[in-house]
Amino acid sequence: MQLETLVIQFQNKDPKAFEKLYDMYSENICGVINTIVKNSDISQEICQDVFVKIWNNADKYNASKGRFFTWILNIARNAAIDEVRSKAHKNSKQNLSTDYFVSILEDNNNLDDKMDAIGVKKFLLNLKDKCVQIIEMLYFKGYTQKEVSEELNIPLGTIKTRNRSCITQLRKNVLG
């Protein structure tokens, strides 16, 4: 069957045409999405959403503007980029091993003896409390500088400056 005929049937909401187009393109579309998202489960979900979206918006495809596959590909690419930019995705991509450190650090606001197991506590001893707090949030709890700014109700520029000066001080502690 000609692709043009299949696309017209698809635009007329023919489920058989949908199945055929899905079989033709889903593997490639999911692969492109996975290249961007880098998570096969999420990629599969987005791929399904993309095919639902093209089904619901089939009338918007215009053959004179480009190939059908390119149209689907652009929708898929945009959906994948939207996912990567989403807060939920960013939260899911935070360093998973920080869960261990979060539970340690949440026991109390300071570093406790368990933290010394990775050798960090001795380097933080001479830092000011505000430095320890910022380092804990940024490097052990996975916060972004913007999130630290919002959480502590401190301007973002101040957080960035403190982070730089705290890291400089931390380097001095480490080096001698």
CSV table of N, CA and C in Angstrom, one decimal:
chain,number,residue,atom,x,y,z
A,1,MET,N,0.8,-1.2,0.0
A,1,MET,CA,0.0,0.0,0.0
A,1,MET,C,0.9,1.2,0.0
A,2,GLN,N,0.5,2.2,-0.8
A,2,GLN,CA,1.3,3.5,-0.8
A,2,GLN,C,1.2,4.2,0.5
A,3,LEU,N,2.3,4.9,0.8
A,3,LEU,CA,2.3,5.6,2.1
A,3,LEU,C,1.3,6.8,2.1
A,4,GLU,N,1.2,7.4,0.9
A,4,GLU,CA,0.2,8.5,0.8
A,4,GLU,C,-1.2,8.1,1.1
A,5,THR,N,-1.6,6.9,0.6
A,5,THR,CA,-2.9,6.4,0.8
A,5,THR,C,-3.1,6.0,2.3
A,6,LEU,N,-2.0,5.4,2.8
A,6,LEU,CA,-2.1,5.0,4.3
A,6,LEU,C,-2.2,6.3,5.1
A,7,VAL,N,-1.5,7.3,4.8
A,7,VAL,CA,-1.6,8.6,5.6
A,7,VAL,C,-3.0,9.2,5.5
A,8,ILE,N,-3.6,9.1,4.3
A,8,ILE,CA,-5.0,9.7,4.1
A,8,ILE,C,-5.9,8.8,4.9
A,9,GLN,N,-5.8,7.5,4.9
A,9,GLN,CA,-6.6,6.7,5.8
A,9,GLN,C,-6.4,7.0,7.2
A,10,PHE,N,-5.2,7.2,7.6
A,10,PHE,CA,-4.9,7.6,9.0
A,10,PHE,C,-5.6,8.9,9.4
A,11,GLN,N,-5.5,9.8,8.5
A,11,GLN,CA,-6.2,11.1,8.7
A,11,GLN,C,-7.7,11.0,8.8
A,12,ASN,N,-8.2,10.0,8.2
A,12,ASN,CA,-9.7,9.7,8.2
A,12,ASN,C,-10.0,8.8,9.4
A,13,LYS,N,-9.0,8.6,10.3
A,13,LYS,CA,-9.2,7.9,11.6
A,13,LYS,C,-9.5,6.4,11.4
A,14,ASP,N,-8.8,5.8,10.4
A,14,ASP,CA,-8.8,4.4,10.2
A,14,ASP,C,-7.9,3.7,11.1
A,15,PRO,N,-8.4,2.9,12.1
A,15,PRO,CA,-7.5,2.2,13.1
A,15,PRO,C,-6.5,1.3,12.4
A,16,LYS,N,-6.8,0.7,11.3
A,16,LYS,CA,-5.9,-0.2,10.6
A,16,LYS,C,-4.7,0.6,10.1
A,17,ALA,N,-5.0,1.7,9.6
A,17,ALA,CA,-3.9,2.6,9.1
A,17,ALA,C,-3.0,3.0,10.3
A,18,PHE,N,-3.6,3.3,11.4
A,18,PHE,CA,-2.8,3.7,12.6
A,18,PHE,C,-1.9,2.5,13.0
A,19,GLU,N,-2.4,1.3,13.0
A,19,GLU,CA,-1.6,0.2,13.4
A,19,GLU,C,-0.4,0.0,12.4
A,20,LYS,N,-0.7,0.1,11.2
A,20,LYS,CA,0.3,-0.1,10.2
A,20,LYS,C,1.4,1.0,10.3
A,21,LEU,N,1.0,2.3,10.5
A,21,LEU,CA,2.0,3.3,10.6
A,21,LEU,C,2.8,3.2,12.0
A,22,TYR,N,2.1,2.7,13.0
A,22,TYR,CA,2.7,2.5,14.3
A,22,TYR,C,3.8,1.4,14.1
A,23,ASP,N,3.4,0.3,13.4
A,23,ASP,CA,4.4,-0.7,13.2
A,23,ASP,C,5.6,-0.3,12.3
A,24,MET,N,5.3,0.6,11.4
A,24,MET,CA,6.4,1.1,10.5
A,24,MET,C,7.4,2.0,11.2
A,25,TYR,N,6.8,2.9,12.1
A,25,TYR,CA,7.6,4.0,12.7
A,25,TYR,C,8.0,3.9,14.2
A,26,SER,N,7.2,3.1,14.9
A,26,SER,CA,7.4,3.2,16.4
A,26,SER,C,8.8,2.9,16.9
A,27,GLU,N,9.5,1.9,16.3
A,27,GLU,CA,10.8,1.6,16.7
A,27,GLU,C,11.8,2.8,16.5
A,28,ASN,N,11.7,3.4,15.4
A,28,ASN,CA,12.6,4.5,15.1
A,28,ASN,C,12.3,5.7,16.0
A,29,ILE,N,11.0,6.0,16.1
A,29,ILE,CA,10.6,7.1,16.9
A,29,ILE,C,11.0,6.9,18.4
A,30,CYS,N,10.7,5.7,18.9
A,30,CYS,CA,11.1,5.4,20.3
A,30,CYS,C,12.7,5.5,20.5
A,31,GLY,N,13.4,5.1,19.4
A,31,GLY,CA,14.8,5.2,19.5
A,31,GLY,C,15.3,6.7,19.6
A,32,VAL,N,14.7,7.5,18.8
A,32,VAL,CA,15.1,8.9,18.8
A,32,VAL,C,14.8,9.5,20.2
A,33,ILE,N,13.6,9.2,20.7
A,33,ILE,CA,13.2,9.7,22.0
A,33,ILE,C,14.2,9.2,23.1
A,34,ASN,N,14.5,8.0,23.0
A,34,ASN,CA,15.5,7.4,24.0
A,34,ASN,C,16.9,8.1,23.9
A,35,THR,N,17.3,8.5,22.7
A,35,THR,CA,18.5,9.2,22.5
A,35,THR,C,18.5,10.5,23.3
A,36,ILE,N,17.4,11.1,23.4
A,36,ILE,CA,17.3,12.4,24.1
A,36,ILE,C,17.0,12.2,25.6
A,37,VAL,N,16.1,11.3,25.9
A,37,VAL,CA,15.7,11.1,27.3
A,37,VAL,C,16.6,10.2,28.1
A,38,LYS,N,17.2,9.2,27.4
A,38,LYS,CA,18.2,8.2,28.0
A,38,LYS,C,17.5,7.4,29.1
A,39,ASN,N,16.3,7.0,28.9
A,39,ASN,CA,15.6,6.1,29.8
A,39,ASN,C,14.5,5.4,29.0
A,40,SER,N,14.7,4.0,28.8
A,40,SER,CA,13.8,3.3,27.9
A,40,SER,C,12.4,3.3,28.3
A,41,ASP,N,12.1,3.2,29.7
A,41,ASP,CA,10.8,3.2,30.1
A,41,ASP,C,10.0,4.5,29.8
A,42,ILE,N,10.7,5.6,30.1
A,42,ILE,CA,10.1,6.9,29.9
A,42,ILE,C,10.0,7.1,28.4
A,43,SER,N,11.0,6.6,27.6
A,43,SER,CA,10.9,6.7,26.1
A,43,SER,C,9.7,6.0,25.6
A,44,GLN,N,9.4,4.9,26.1
A,44,GLN,CA,8.2,4.1,25.6
A,44,GLN,C,6.9,4.9,25.9
A,45,GLU,N,6.9,5.5,27.1
A,45,GLU,CA,5.7,6.2,27.5
A,45,GLU,C,5.5,7.4,26.5
A,46,ILE,N,6.6,8.1,26.3
A,46,ILE,CA,6.6,9.3,25.4
A,46,ILE,C,6.2,8.9,24.0
A,47,CYS,N,6.7,7.8,23.6
A,47,CYS,CA,6.4,7.3,22.2
A,47,CYS,C,4.9,7.0,22.1
A,48,GLN,N,4.3,6.4,23.1
A,48,GLN,CA,2.9,6.1,23.1
A,48,GLN,C,2.1,7.4,23.0
A,49,ASP,N,2.6,8.4,23.9
A,49,ASP,CA,1.9,9.7,23.9
A,49,ASP,C,2.0,10.4,22.5
A,50,VAL,N,3.2,10.3,21.9
A,50,VAL,CA,3.4,10.9,20.6
A,50,VAL,C,2.4,10.3,19.6
A,51,PHE,N,2.2,9.0,19.6
A,51,PHE,CA,1.3,8.4,18.6
A,51,PHE,C,-0.2,8.7,18.9
A,52,VAL,N,-0.5,8.9,20.2
A,52,VAL,CA,-1.8,9.4,20.5
A,52,VAL,C,-2.0,10.8,20.0
A,53,LYS,N,-1.0,11.6,20.2
A,53,LYS,CA,-1.0,13.0,19.8
A,53,LYS,C,-1.2,13.1,18.2
A,54,ILE,N,-0.4,12.3,17.5
A,54,ILE,CA,-0.6,12.4,16.0
A,54,ILE,C,-1.9,11.9,15.6
A,55,TRP,N,-2.5,10.9,16.3
A,55,TRP,CA,-3.8,10.4,16.0
A,55,TRP,C,-4.8,11.5,16.2
A,56,ASN,N,-4.7,12.2,17.3
A,56,ASN,CA,-5.6,13.3,17.6
A,56,ASN,C,-5.5,14.5,16.7
A,57,ASN,N,-4.3,14.7,16.2
A,57,ASN,CA,-4.0,15.9,15.4
A,57,ASN,C,-3.6,15.5,13.9
A,58,ALA,N,-4.1,14.4,13.5
A,58,ALA,CA,-3.8,13.9,12.1
A,58,ALA,C,-4.2,14.9,11.0
A,59,ASP,N,-5.3,15.6,11.3
A,59,ASP,CA,-5.7,16.6,10.3
A,59,ASP,C,-4.7,17.8,10.1
A,60,LYS,N,-3.8,17.9,11.0
A,60,LYS,CA,-2.9,19.0,10.9
A,60,LYS,C,-1.7,18.7,10.0
A,61,TYR,N,-1.5,17.4,9.7
A,61,TYR,CA,-0.4,17.0,8.8
A,61,TYR,C,-0.7,17.5,7.4
A,62,ASN,N,0.3,18.2,6.8
A,62,ASN,CA,0.2,18.7,5.5
A,62,ASN,C,1.4,18.1,4.7
A,63,ALA,N,1.0,17.3,3.7
A,63,ALA,CA,2.1,16.6,2.9
A,63,ALA,C,2.9,17.6,2.1
A,64,SER,N,2.4,18.8,1.8
A,64,SER,CA,3.2,19.7,1.0
A,64,SER,C,4.3,20.4,1.9
A,65,LYS,N,4.2,20.2,3.2
A,65,LYS,CA,5.2,20.8,4.1
A,65,LYS,C,6.3,19.9,4.4
A,66,GLY,N,6.1,18.6,4.1
A,66,GLY,CA,7.2,17.7,4.5
A,66,GLY,C,6.7,16.2,4.6
A,67,ARG,N,7.6,15.3,4.8
A,67,ARG,CA,7.2,13.9,4.9
A,67,ARG,C,6.5,13.6,6.2
A,68,PHE,N,5.7,12.6,6.1
A,68,PHE,CA,4.9,12.2,7.3
A,68,PHE,C,5.8,11.8,8.5
A,69,PHE,N,6.9,11.0,8.1
A,69,PHE,CA,7.8,10.6,9.2
A,69,PHE,C,8.5,11.8,9.8
A,70,THR,N,8.8,12.8,9.1
A,70,THR,CA,9.5,14.0,9.6
A,70,THR,C,8.5,14.7,10.5
A,71,TRP,N,7.3,14.8,10.2
A,71,TRP,CA,6.2,15.4,11.0
A,71,TRP,C,6.2,14.7,12.4
A,72,ILE,N,6.1,13.3,12.3
A,72,ILE,CA,6.0,12.6,13.6
A,72,ILE,C,7.3,12.8,14.4
A,73,LEU,N,8.5,12.7,13.7
A,73,LEU,CA,9.8,12.9,14.3
A,73,LEU,C,9.9,14.2,15.0
A,74,ASN,N,9.4,15.3,14.4
A,74,ASN,CA,9.4,16.6,15.1
A,74,ASN,C,8.6,16.6,16.4
A,75,ILE,N,7.4,16.0,16.3
A,75,ILE,CA,6.5,15.9,17.5
A,75,ILE,C,7.2,15.1,18.6
A,76,ALA,N,7.8,14.0,18.2
A,76,ALA,CA,8.5,13.2,19.2
A,76,ALA,C,9.7,13.9,19.8
A,77,ARG,N,10.5,14.5,19.0
A,77,ARG,CA,11.6,15.3,19.5
A,77,ARG,C,11.2,16.4,20.4
A,78,ASN,N,10.2,17.1,20.1
A,78,ASN,CA,9.7,18.1,21.0
A,78,ASN,C,9.2,17.6,22.3
A,79,ALA,N,8.5,16.4,22.2
A,79,ALA,CA,8.0,15.8,23.4
A,79,ALA,C,9.1,15.3,24.3
A,80,ALA,N,10.1,14.8,23.7
A,80,ALA,CA,11.3,14.3,24.5
A,80,ALA,C,12.0,15.5,25.1
A,81,ILE,N,12.2,16.6,24.4
A,81,ILE,CA,12.8,17.7,25.0
A,81,ILE,C,12.0,18.3,26.1
A,82,ASP,N,10.7,18.4,25.9
A,82,ASP,CA,9.8,18.8,27.0
A,82,ASP,C,10.0,18.0,28.2
A,83,GLU,N,10.1,16.7,28.0
A,83,GLU,CA,10.3,15.8,29.2
A,83,GLU,C,11.6,16.1,29.9
A,84,VAL,N,12.7,16.2,29.1
A,84,VAL,CA,14.0,16.5,29.7
A,84,VAL,C,14.0,17.8,30.5
A,85,ARG,N,13.3,18.7,30.0
A,85,ARG,CA,13.2,20.0,30.7
A,85,ARG,C,12.3,20.1,31.9
A,86,SER,N,11.4,19.0,32.0
A,86,SER,CA,10.4,19.0,33.1
A,86,SER,C,11.1,18.8,34.4
A,87,LYS,N,10.5,19.4,35.4
A,87,LYS,CA,11.0,19.3,36.8
A,87,LYS,C,11.0,17.8,37.3
A,88,ALA,N,10.0,17.1,36.9
A,88,ALA,CA,9.9,15.7,37.4
A,88,ALA,C,11.1,14.9,36.8
A,89,HIS,N,11.4,15.2,35.5
A,89,HIS,CA,12.6,14.4,34.9
A,89,HIS,C,13.9,14.8,35.6
A,90,LYS,N,14.0,16.1,35.8
A,90,LYS,CA,15.3,16.6,36.5
A,90,LYS,C,15.4,15.9,37.9
A,91,ASN,N,14.3,15.9,38.6
A,91,ASN,CA,14.3,15.2,39.9
A,91,ASN,C,14.7,13.8,39.8
A,92,SER,N,14.2,13.1,38.8
A,92,SER,CA,14.5,11.7,38.7
A,92,SER,C,15.9,11.4,38.2
A,93,LYS,N,16.6,12.4,37.6
A,93,LYS,CA,17.9,12.2,37.2
A,93,LYS,C,19.0,12.6,38.2
A,94,GLN,N,18.5,13.1,39.3
A,94,GLN,CA,19.5,13.5,40.3
A,94,GLN,C,20.3,12.2,40.8
A,95,ASN,N,21.5,12.4,41.2
A,95,ASN,CA,22.3,11.3,41.6
A,95,ASN,C,21.6,10.4,42.6
A,96,LEU,N,21.3,9.2,42.1
A,96,LEU,CA,20.5,8.3,43.0
A,96,LEU,C,21.3,7.9,44.3
A,97,SER,N,22.5,7.9,44.3
A,97,SER,CA,23.3,7.5,45.5
A,97,SER,C,23.1,8.6,46.6
A,98,THR,N,22.6,9.7,46.2
A,98,THR,CA,22.5,10.8,47.3
A,98,THR,C,21.4,10.4,48.3
A,99,ASP,N,20.5,9.4,47.9
A,99,ASP,CA,19.5,9.0,48.9
A,99,ASP,C,20.2,8.5,50.2
A,100,TYR,N,21.3,7.9,50.1
A,100,TYR,CA,22.1,7.5,51.3
A,100,TYR,C,22.5,8.7,52.1
A,101,PHE,N,23.0,9.7,51.4
A,101,PHE,CA,23.5,10.8,52.1
A,101,PHE,C,22.4,11.7,52.6
A,102,VAL,N,21.3,11.8,51.9
A,102,VAL,CA,20.2,12.6,52.4
A,102,VAL,C,19.7,12.0,53.7
A,103,SER,N,19.6,10.7,53.9
A,103,SER,CA,19.1,10.2,55.1
A,103,SER,C,20.1,10.5,56.2
A,104,ILE,N,21.4,10.4,55.9
A,104,ILE,CA,22.4,10.8,56.9
A,104,ILE,C,22.3,12.2,57.3
A,105,LEU,N,22.2,13.1,56.3
A,105,LEU,CA,22.2,14.5,56.6
A,105,LEU,C,20.9,15.0,57.2
A,106,GLU,N,19.8,14.3,57.0
A,106,GLU,CA,18.5,14.7,57.6
A,106,GLU,C,18.4,14.3,59.0
A,107,ASP,N,19.3,13.4,59.5
A,107,ASP,CA,19.2,13.0,60.9
A,107,ASP,C,19.4,14.2,61.8
A,108,ASN,N,20.3,15.1,61.4
A,108,ASN,CA,20.4,16.4,62.0
A,108,ASN,C,21.0,17.3,61.0
A,109,ASN,N,21.0,18.6,61.4
A,109,ASN,CA,21.4,19.6,60.4
A,109,ASN,C,22.9,19.6,60.1
A,110,ASN,N,23.7,19.0,61.0
A,110,ASN,CA,25.1,19.0,60.8
A,110,ASN,C,25.5,17.6,60.3
A,111,LEU,N,26.7,17.5,59.8
A,111,LEU,CA,27.3,16.2,59.5
A,111,LEU,C,27.5,15.4,60.7
A,112,ASP,N,27.0,14.2,60.7
A,112,ASP,CA,27.2,13.4,61.9
A,112,ASP,C,28.4,12.4,61.7
A,113,ASP,N,28.7,11.5,62.6
A,113,ASP,CA,29.8,10.7,62.5
A,113,ASP,C,29.7,9.7,61.3
A,114,LYS,N,28.5,9.4,60.9
A,114,LYS,CA,28.4,8.5,59.7
A,114,LYS,C,29.0,9.1,58.5
A,115,MET,N,29.0,10.4,58.4
A,115,MET,CA,29.5,11.1,57.2
A,115,MET,C,31.0,10.9,57.1
A,116,ASP,N,31.7,10.8,58.3
A,116,ASP,CA,33.1,10.6,58.3
A,116,ASP,C,33.5,9.4,57.5
A,117,ALA,N,32.6,8.4,57.3
A,117,ALA,CA,32.9,7.2,56.6
A,117,ALA,C,33.5,7.5,55.2
A,118,ILE,N,33.1,8.6,54.6
A,118,ILE,CA,33.6,8.9,53.3
A,118,ILE,C,34.6,10.0,53.3
A,119,GLY,N,35.0,10.4,54.5
A,119,GLY,CA,36.1,11.3,54.7
A,119,GLY,C,35.8,12.8,54.5
A,120,VAL,N,34.6,13.2,54.5
A,120,VAL,CA,34.2,14.6,54.2
A,120,VAL,C,34.2,15.4,55.4
A,121,LYS,N,33.8,14.9,56.5
A,121,LYS,CA,33.6,15.7,57.8
A,121,LYS,C,34.8,16.5,58.2
A,122,LYS,N,36.0,15.9,58.1
A,122,LYS,CA,37.2,16.6,58.5
A,122,LYS,C,37.4,17.9,57.7
A,123,PHE,N,37.0,17.8,56.4
A,123,PHE,CA,37.2,19.0,55.6
A,123,PHE,C,36.2,20.1,55.8
A,124,LEU,N,35.1,19.7,56.3
A,124,LEU,CA,34.0,20.7,56.6
A,124,LEU,C,34.1,21.4,57.9
A,125,LEU,N,34.9,20.8,58.8
A,125,LEU,CA,35.0,21.3,60.2
A,125,LEU,C,35.3,22.8,60.3
A,126,ASN,N,36.2,23.3,59.5
A,126,ASN,CA,36.6,24.7,59.6
A,126,ASN,C,35.7,25.7,58.8
A,127,LEU,N,34.7,25.1,58.1
A,127,LEU,CA,33.8,26.0,57.3
A,127,LEU,C,32.7,26.6,58.2
A,128,LYS,N,32.2,27.8,57.8
A,128,LYS,CA,31.1,28.4,58.5
A,128,LYS,C,29.9,27.6,58.3
A,129,ASP,N,28.9,27.7,59.2
A,129,ASP,CA,27.7,26.9,59.1
A,129,ASP,C,26.9,27.2,57.8
A,130,LYS,N,27.0,28.4,57.3
A,130,LYS,CA,26.3,28.7,56.0
A,130,LYS,C,26.9,28.0,54.9
A,131,CYS,N,28.2,27.8,54.9
A,131,CYS,CA,28.9,27.0,53.9
A,131,CYS,C,28.5,25.6,54.0
A,132,VAL,N,28.5,25.0,55.1
A,132,VAL,CA,28.2,23.6,55.3
A,132,VAL,C,26.8,23.4,54.8
A,133,GLN,N,25.9,24.3,55.1
A,133,GLN,CA,24.5,24.2,54.7
A,133,GLN,C,24.4,24.2,53.2
A,134,ILE,N,25.0,25.1,52.6
A,134,ILE,CA,25.0,25.2,51.1
A,134,ILE,C,25.6,24.0,50.4
A,135,ILE,N,26.7,23.5,50.9
A,135,ILE,CA,27.4,22.4,50.4
A,135,ILE,C,26.5,21.1,50.6
A,136,GLU,N,25.9,21.0,51.7
A,136,GLU,CA,25.0,19.8,52.0
A,136,GLU,C,23.9,19.8,50.9
A,137,MET,N,23.3,21.0,50.8
A,137,MET,CA,22.1,21.0,49.9
A,137,MET,C,22.5,20.8,48.4
A,138,LEU,N,23.6,21.5,48.0
A,138,LEU,CA,24.0,21.4,46.6
A,138,LEU,C,24.6,20.0,46.2
A,139,TYR,N,25.5,19.5,47.1
A,139,TYR,CA,26.3,18.4,46.7
A,139,TYR,C,25.8,17.0,47.3
A,140,PHE,N,25.0,17.1,48.4
A,140,PHE,CA,24.6,15.8,49.0
A,140,PHE,C,23.1,15.6,48.9
A,141,LYS,N,22.3,16.7,48.8
A,141,LYS,CA,20.9,16.5,48.7
A,141,LYS,C,20.4,16.8,47.2
A,142,GLY,N,21.3,17.2,46.3
A,142,GLY,CA,20.9,17.3,44.9
A,142,GLY,C,20.2,18.5,44.5
A,143,TYR,N,20.1,19.5,45.3
A,143,TYR,CA,19.4,20.8,45.0
A,143,TYR,C,20.2,21.5,43.9
A,144,THR,N,19.5,22.3,43.1
A,144,THR,CA,20.1,23.2,42.2
A,144,THR,C,20.4,24.5,43.0
A,145,GLN,N,21.2,25.4,42.4
A,145,GLN,CA,21.5,26.6,43.1
A,145,GLN,C,20.2,27.4,43.2
A,146,LYS,N,19.3,27.4,42.2
A,146,LYS,CA,18.1,28.1,42.3
A,146,LYS,C,17.2,27.5,43.4
A,147,GLU,N,17.1,26.2,43.5
A,147,GLU,CA,16.3,25.6,44.6
A,147,GLU,C,16.8,25.9,45.9
A,148,VAL,N,18.2,26.0,46.1
A,148,VAL,CA,18.8,26.4,47.4
A,148,VAL,C,18.3,27.9,47.7
A,149,SER,N,18.4,28.7,46.7
A,149,SER,CA,18.0,30.1,46.8
A,149,SER,C,16.6,30.2,47.3
A,150,GLU,N,15.7,29.4,46.7
A,150,GLU,CA,14.3,29.5,47.1
A,150,GLU,C,14.1,28.9,48.5
A,151,GLU,N,14.7,27.8,48.8
A,151,GLU,CA,14.6,27.1,50.1
A,151,GLU,C,15.1,28.0,51.2
A,152,LEU,N,16.2,28.7,51.0
A,152,LEU,CA,16.8,29.5,52.1
A,152,LEU,C,16.3,30.9,52.0
A,153,ASN,N,15.6,31.2,51.0
A,153,ASN,CA,15.1,32.6,50.8
A,153,ASN,C,16.2,33.6,50.7
A,154,ILE,N,17.2,33.2,49.9
A,154,ILE,CA,18.4,34.1,49.7
A,154,ILE,C,18.5,34.3,48.2
A,155,PRO,N,18.9,35.5,47.8
A,155,PRO,CA,19.0,35.7,46.3
A,155,PRO,C,20.0,34.7,45.6
A,156,LEU,N,19.6,34.4,44.4
A,156,LEU,CA,20.4,33.4,43.7
A,156,LEU,C,21.9,33.8,43.5
A,157,GLY,N,22.1,35.1,43.3
A,157,GLY,CA,23.5,35.6,43.1
A,157,GLY,C,24.3,35.4,44.4
A,158,THR,N,23.6,35.5,45.5
A,158,THR,CA,24.3,35.3,46.8
A,158,THR,C,24.7,33.9,47.0
A,159,ILE,N,23.8,33.0,46.6
A,159,ILE,CA,24.0,31.5,46.7
A,159,ILE,C,25.2,31.2,45.8
A,160,LYS,N,25.2,31.7,44.6
A,160,LYS,CA,26.4,31.4,43.7
A,160,LYS,C,27.7,31.9,44.3
A,161,THR,N,27.7,33.1,44.8
A,161,THR,CA,28.9,33.7,45.4
A,161,THR,C,29.3,32.8,46.6
A,162,ARG,N,28.4,32.5,47.5
A,162,ARG,CA,28.7,31.7,48.7
A,162,ARG,C,29.3,30.4,48.2
A,163,ASN,N,28.6,29.8,47.3
A,163,ASN,CA,29.1,28.4,46.8
A,163,ASN,C,30.5,28.5,46.3
A,164,ARG,N,30.8,29.5,45.5
A,164,ARG,CA,32.2,29.6,45.0
A,164,ARG,C,33.2,29.8,46.2
A,165,SER,N,32.9,30.7,47.1
A,165,SER,CA,33.8,31.0,48.2
A,165,SER,C,33.9,29.8,49.2
A,166,CYS,N,32.8,29.1,49.3
A,166,CYS,CA,32.8,27.9,50.2
A,166,CYS,C,33.6,26.8,49.6
A,167,ILE,N,33.5,26.6,48.3
A,167,ILE,CA,34.3,25.6,47.6
A,167,ILE,C,35.8,26.0,47.6
A,168,THR,N,36.1,27.3,47.5
A,168,THR,CA,37.5,27.7,47.6
A,168,THR,C,38.0,27.4,49.0
A,169,GLN,N,37.2,27.7,50.0
A,169,GLN,CA,37.7,27.4,51.4
A,169,GLN,C,37.8,25.9,51.6
A,170,LEU,N,36.9,25.1,51.0
A,170,LEU,CA,37.0,23.7,51.1
A,170,LEU,C,38.3,23.1,50.4
A,171,ARG,N,38.6,23.7,49.3
A,171,ARG,CA,39.9,23.3,48.6
A,171,ARG,C,41.1,23.6,49.5
A,172,LYS,N,41.0,24.7,50.1
A,172,LYS,CA,42.2,25.1,51.0
A,172,LYS,C,42.2,24.0,52.2
A,173,ASN,N,41.1,23.6,52.7
A,173,ASN,CA,41.1,22.6,53.8
A,173,ASN,C,41.6,21.3,53.3
A,174,VAL,N,41.3,20.9,52.1
A,174,VAL,CA,41.7,19.6,51.5
A,174,VAL,C,43.2,19.7,51.2
A,175,LEU,N,43.7,20.8,50.7
A,175,LEU,CA,45.1,20.8,50.3
A,175,LEU,C,46.0,21.1,51.4
A,176,GLY,N,45.5,21.5,52.5
A,176,GLY,CA,46.5,21.7,53.6
A,176,GLY,C,46.2,22.6,54.6
